[in-house]
PDB file of C-alpha atoms in Angstrom:
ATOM      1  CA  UNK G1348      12.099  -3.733  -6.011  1.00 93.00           C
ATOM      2  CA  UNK G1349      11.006  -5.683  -3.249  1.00 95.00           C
ATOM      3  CA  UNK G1350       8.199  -4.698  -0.389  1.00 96.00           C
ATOM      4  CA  UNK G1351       6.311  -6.504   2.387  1.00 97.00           C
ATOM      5  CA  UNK G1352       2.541  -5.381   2.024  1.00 97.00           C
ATOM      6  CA  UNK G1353      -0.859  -5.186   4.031  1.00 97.00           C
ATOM      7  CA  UNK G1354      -3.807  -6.281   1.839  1.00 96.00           C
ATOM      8  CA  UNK G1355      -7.511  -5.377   2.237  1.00 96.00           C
ATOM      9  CA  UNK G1356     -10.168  -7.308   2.717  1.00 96.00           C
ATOM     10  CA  UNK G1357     -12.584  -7.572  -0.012  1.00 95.00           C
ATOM     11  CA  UNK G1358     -14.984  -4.598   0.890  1.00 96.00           C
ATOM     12  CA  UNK G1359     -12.231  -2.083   1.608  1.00 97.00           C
ATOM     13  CA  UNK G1360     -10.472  -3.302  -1.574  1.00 96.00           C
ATOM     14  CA  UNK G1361     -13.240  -2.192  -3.286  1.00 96.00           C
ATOM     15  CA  UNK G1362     -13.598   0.964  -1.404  1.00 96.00           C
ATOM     16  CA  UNK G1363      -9.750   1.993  -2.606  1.00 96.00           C
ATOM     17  CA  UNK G1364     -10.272   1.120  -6.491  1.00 96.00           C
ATOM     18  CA  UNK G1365     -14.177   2.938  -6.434  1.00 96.00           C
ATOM     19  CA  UNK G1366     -11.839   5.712  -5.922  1.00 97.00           C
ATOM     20  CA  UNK G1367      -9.633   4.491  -8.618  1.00 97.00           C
ATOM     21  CA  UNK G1368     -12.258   4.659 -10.669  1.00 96.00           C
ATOM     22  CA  UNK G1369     -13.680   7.911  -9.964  1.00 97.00           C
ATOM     23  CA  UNK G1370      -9.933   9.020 -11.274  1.00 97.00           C
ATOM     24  CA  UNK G1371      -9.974   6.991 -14.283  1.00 97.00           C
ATOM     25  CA  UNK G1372     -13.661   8.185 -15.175  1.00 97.00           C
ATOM     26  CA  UNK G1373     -12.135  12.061 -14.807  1.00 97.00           C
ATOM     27  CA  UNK G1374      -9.372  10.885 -17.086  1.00 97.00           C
ATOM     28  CA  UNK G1375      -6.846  11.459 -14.620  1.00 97.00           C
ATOM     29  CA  UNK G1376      -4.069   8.540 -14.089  1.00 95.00           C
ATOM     30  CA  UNK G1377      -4.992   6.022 -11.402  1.00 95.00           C
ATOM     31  CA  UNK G1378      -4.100   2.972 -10.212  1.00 92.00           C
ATOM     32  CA  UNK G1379      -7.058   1.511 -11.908  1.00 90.00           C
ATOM     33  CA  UNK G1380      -4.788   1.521 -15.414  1.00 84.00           C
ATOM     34  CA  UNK G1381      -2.390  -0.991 -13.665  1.00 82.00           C
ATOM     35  CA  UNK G1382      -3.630  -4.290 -14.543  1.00 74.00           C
ATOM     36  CA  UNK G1383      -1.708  -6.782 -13.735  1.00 75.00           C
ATOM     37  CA  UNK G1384      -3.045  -9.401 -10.918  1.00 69.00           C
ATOM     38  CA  UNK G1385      -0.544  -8.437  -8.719  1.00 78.00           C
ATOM     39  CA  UNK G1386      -2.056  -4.760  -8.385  1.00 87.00           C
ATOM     40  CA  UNK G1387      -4.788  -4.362  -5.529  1.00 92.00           C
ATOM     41  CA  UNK G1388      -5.023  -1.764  -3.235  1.00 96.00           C
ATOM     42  CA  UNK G1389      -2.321  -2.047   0.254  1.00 96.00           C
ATOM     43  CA  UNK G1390      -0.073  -0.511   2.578  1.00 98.00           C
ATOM     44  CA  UNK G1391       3.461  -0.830   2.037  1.00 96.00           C
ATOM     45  CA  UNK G1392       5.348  -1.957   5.615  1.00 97.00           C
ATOM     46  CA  UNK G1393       8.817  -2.052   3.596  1.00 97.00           C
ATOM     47  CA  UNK G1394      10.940  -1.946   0.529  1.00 97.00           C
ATOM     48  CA  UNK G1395      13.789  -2.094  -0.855  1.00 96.00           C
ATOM     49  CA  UNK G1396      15.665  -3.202  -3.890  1.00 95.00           C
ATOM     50  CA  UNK G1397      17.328  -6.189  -1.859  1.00 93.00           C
ATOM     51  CA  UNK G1398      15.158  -6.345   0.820  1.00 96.00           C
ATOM     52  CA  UNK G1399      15.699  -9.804   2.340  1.00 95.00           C
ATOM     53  CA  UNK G1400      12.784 -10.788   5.090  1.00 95.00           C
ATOM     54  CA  UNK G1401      12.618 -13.566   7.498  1.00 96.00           C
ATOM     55  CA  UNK G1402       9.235 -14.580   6.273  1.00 94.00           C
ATOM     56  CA  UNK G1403       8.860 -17.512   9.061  1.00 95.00           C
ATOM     57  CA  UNK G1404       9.102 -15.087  11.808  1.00 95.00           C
ATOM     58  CA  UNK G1405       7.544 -12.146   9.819  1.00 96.00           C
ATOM     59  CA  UNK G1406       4.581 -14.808   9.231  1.00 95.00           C
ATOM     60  CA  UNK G1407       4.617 -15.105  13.178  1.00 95.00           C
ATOM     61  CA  UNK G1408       4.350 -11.464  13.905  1.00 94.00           C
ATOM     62  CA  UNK G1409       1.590 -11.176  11.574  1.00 95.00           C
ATOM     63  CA  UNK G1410      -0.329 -13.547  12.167  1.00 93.00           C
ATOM     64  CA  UNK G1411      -0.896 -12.120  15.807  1.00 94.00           C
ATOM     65  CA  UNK G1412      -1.960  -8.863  14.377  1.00 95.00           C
ATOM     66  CA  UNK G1413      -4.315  -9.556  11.355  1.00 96.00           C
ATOM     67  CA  UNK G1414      -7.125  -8.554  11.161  1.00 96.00           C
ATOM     68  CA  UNK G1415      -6.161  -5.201  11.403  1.00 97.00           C
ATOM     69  CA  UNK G1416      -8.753  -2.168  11.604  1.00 97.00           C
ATOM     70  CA  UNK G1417      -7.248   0.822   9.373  1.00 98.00           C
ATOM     71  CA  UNK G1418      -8.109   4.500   9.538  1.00 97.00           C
ATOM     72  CA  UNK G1419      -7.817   7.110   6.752  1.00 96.00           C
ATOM     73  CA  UNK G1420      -6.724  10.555   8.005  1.00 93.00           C
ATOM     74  CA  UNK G1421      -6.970  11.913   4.264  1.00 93.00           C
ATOM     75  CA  UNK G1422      -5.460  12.969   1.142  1.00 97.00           C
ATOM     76  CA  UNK G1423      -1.829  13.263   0.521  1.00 96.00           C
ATOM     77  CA  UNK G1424       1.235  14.259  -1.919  1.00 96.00           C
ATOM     78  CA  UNK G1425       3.836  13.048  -2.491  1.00 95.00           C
ATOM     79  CA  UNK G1426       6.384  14.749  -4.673  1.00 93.00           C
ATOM     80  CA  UNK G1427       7.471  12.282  -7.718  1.00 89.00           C
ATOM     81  CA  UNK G1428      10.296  12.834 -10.622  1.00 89.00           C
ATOM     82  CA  UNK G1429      10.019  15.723 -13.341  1.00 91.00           C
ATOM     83  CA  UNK G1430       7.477  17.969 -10.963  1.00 91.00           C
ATOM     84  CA  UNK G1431       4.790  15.286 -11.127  1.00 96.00           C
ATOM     85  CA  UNK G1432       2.814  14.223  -7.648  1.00 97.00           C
ATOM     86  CA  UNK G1433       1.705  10.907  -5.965  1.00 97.00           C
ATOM     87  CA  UNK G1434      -1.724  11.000  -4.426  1.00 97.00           C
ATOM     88  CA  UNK G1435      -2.833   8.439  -1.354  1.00 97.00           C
ATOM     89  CA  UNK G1436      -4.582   8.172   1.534  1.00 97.00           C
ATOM     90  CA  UNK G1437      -2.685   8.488   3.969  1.00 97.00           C
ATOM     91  CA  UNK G1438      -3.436   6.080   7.006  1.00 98.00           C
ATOM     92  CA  UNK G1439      -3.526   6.470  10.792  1.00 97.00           C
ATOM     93  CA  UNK G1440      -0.799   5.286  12.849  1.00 97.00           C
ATOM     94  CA  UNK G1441      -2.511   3.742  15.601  1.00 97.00           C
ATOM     95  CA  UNK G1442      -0.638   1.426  18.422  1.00 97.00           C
ATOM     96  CA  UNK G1443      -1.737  -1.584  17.014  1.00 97.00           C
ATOM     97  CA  UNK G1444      -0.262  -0.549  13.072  1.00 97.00           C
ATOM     98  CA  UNK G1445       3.151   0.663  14.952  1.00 97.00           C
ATOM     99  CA  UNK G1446       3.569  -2.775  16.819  1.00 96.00           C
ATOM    100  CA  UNK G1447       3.403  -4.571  14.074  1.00 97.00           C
ATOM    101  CA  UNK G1448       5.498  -2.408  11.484  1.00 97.00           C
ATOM    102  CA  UNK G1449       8.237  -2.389  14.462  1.00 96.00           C
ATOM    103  CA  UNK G1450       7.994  -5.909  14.782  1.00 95.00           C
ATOM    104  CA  UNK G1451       8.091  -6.692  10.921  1.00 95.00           C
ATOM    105  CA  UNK G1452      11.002  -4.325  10.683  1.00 96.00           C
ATOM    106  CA  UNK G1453      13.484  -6.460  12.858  1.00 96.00           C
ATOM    107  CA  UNK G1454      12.395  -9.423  10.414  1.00 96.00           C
ATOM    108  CA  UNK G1455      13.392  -7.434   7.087  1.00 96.00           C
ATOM    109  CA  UNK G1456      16.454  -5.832   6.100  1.00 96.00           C
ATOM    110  CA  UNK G1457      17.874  -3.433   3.273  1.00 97.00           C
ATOM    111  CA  UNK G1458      14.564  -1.603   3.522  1.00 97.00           C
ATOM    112  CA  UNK G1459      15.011   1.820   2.177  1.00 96.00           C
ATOM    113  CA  UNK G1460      15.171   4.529   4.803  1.00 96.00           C
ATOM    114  CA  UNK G1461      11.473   6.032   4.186  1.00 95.00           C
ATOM    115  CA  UNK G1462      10.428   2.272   5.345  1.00 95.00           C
ATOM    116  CA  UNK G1463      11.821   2.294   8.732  1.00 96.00           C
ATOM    117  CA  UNK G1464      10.142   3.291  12.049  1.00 95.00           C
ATOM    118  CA  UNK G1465      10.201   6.654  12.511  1.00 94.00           C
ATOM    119  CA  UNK G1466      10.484   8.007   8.883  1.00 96.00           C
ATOM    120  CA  UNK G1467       7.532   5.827   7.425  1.00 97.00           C
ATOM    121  CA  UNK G1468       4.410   6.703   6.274  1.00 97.00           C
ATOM    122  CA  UNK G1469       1.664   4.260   5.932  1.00 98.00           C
ATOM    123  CA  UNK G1470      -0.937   4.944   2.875  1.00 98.00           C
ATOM    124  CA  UNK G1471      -2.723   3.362  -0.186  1.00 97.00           C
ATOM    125  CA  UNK G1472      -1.667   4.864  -3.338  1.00 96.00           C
ATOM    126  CA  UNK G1473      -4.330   5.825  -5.156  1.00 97.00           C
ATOM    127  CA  UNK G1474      -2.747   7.438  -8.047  1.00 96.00           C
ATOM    128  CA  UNK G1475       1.109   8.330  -9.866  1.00 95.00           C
ATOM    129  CA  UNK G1476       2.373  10.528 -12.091  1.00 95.00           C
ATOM    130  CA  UNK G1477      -0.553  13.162 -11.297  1.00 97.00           C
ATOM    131  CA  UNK G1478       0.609  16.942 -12.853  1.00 96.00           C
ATOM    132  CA  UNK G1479      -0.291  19.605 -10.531  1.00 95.00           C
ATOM    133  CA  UNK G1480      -3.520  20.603 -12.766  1.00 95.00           C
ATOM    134  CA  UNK G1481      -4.593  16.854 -12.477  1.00 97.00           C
ATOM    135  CA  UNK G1482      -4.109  16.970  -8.668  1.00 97.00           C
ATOM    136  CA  UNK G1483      -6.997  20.051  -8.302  1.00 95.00           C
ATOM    137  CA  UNK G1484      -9.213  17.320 -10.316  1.00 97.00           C
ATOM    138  CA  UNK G1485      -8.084  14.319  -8.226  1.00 97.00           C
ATOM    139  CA  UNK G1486      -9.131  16.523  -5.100  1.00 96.00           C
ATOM    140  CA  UNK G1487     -12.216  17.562  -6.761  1.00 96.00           C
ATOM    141  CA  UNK G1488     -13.174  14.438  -7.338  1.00 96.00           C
ATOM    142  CA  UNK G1489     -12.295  12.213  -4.299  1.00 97.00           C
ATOM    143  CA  UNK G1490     -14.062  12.612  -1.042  1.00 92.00           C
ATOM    144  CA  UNK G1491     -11.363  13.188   1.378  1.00 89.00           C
ATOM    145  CA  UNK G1492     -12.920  11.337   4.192  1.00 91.00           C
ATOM    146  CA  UNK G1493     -12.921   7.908   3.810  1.00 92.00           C
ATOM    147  CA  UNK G1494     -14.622   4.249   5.682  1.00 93.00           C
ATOM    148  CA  UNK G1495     -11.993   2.337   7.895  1.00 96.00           C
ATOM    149  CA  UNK G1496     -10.750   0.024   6.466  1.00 97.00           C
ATOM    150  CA  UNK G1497      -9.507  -3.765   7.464  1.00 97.00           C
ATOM    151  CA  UNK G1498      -5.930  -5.089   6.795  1.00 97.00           C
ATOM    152  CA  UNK G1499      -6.159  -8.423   6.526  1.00 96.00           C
ATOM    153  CA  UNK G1500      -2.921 -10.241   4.942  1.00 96.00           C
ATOM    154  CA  UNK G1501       0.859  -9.866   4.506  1.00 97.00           C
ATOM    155  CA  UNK G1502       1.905 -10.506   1.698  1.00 96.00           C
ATOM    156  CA  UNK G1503       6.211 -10.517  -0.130  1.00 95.00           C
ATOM    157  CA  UNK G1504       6.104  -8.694  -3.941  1.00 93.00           C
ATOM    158  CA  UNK G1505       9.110  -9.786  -5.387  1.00 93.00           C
ATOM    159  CA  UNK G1506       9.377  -7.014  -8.117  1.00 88.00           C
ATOM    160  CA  UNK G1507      11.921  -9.403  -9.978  1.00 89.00           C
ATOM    161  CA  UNK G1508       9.888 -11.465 -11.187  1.00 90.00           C
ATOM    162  CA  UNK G1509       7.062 -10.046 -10.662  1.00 87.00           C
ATOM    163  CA  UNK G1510       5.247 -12.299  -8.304  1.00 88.00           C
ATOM    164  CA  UNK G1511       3.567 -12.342  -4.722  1.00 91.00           C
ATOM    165  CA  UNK G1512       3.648 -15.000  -1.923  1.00 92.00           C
ATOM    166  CA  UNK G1513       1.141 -14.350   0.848  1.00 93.00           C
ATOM    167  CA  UNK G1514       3.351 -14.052   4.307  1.00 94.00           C
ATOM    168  CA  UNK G1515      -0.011 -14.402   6.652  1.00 94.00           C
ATOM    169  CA  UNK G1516      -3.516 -13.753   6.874  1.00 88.00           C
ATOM    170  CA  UNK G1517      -6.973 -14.554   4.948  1.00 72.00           C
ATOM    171  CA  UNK G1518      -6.229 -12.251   1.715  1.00 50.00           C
ATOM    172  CA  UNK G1519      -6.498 -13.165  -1.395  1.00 41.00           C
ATOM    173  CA  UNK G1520      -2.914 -12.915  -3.083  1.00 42.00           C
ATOM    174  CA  UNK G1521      -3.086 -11.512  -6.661  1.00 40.00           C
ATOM    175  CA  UNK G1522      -6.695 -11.012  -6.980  1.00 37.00           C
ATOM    176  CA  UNK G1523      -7.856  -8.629  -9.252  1.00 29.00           C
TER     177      UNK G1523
END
């Protein structure tokens, strides 16, 4: 798998993996148990198991729109394999976050479907694999409101060898 990815800046980073925590603390599964230094806390613009991107022009695009100030709307599901759940937050859609996911969009293909505009639905995992019992906990223990946030890089995972290049922006790549 491939995917083209917003990345926080350093306060809302930590913002998403306090609440990783929290989860991990209730022993509930959390993104906090992934540690490898690609794993930090971002919004997926677009994969795809051979997405190919046109990272000079995707830089370009970018570049004009990073910063970028991020709102949480709340909690979500999503439905996962074998009756298990995904929780995130999901985030607003404002102009500014639909400009620049239409504009990235004409610089990647082979994105899967639920990447596209129109069907896509920004968030920041916060947890996989949650059984419906775990989810009460996860909602217990999560505030659903959450600070804005700030997007501040682009960066390529390239899930076959399990490495990042930064695209654009003043991120960090791989920190942990």
């Amino acid at each position: 798998m491939r995917s083209v990815e917003l990345t926080l800046d350093g306060a809302s980073d930590a913002a998403v993996r306090e609440d990783w925590g929290r989860l991990a603390d209730a022993g509930l599964p959390s993104l906090a148990d992934h540690t490898g230094a690609s794993n930090r806390p971002h919004v997926t613009l677009a994969a795809g198991e051979r997405l190919e991107v046109d990272e000079p022009r995707l830089a370009a695009a970018a570049a004009t729109a990073l910063p970028l100030s991020l709102s949480f709307s709340g909690l979500l599901l999503f439905g996962a394999r074998g009756g298990r759940f995904v929780l995130v937050r999901a985030v607003v859609v404002s102009s500014e976050l639909a400009t620049l996911h239409g504009s990235a969009s004409r610089h990647i293909t082979a994105a899967t479907p639920t990447s596209l505009p129109g069907a896509w639905t920004p968030h920041v995992t916060l947890a996989r694999r949650l059984s419906a019992p775990q989810v009460s906990t996860a909602l217990e223990v999560l505030d659903a409101s959450a600070p804005p946030a700030l997007a501040d890089a682009c960066r390529l995972w390239l899930g076959e060898v399990k490495a990042v290049r930064e695209i654009a922006g003043q991120g960090t790549v791989g920190r942990i």
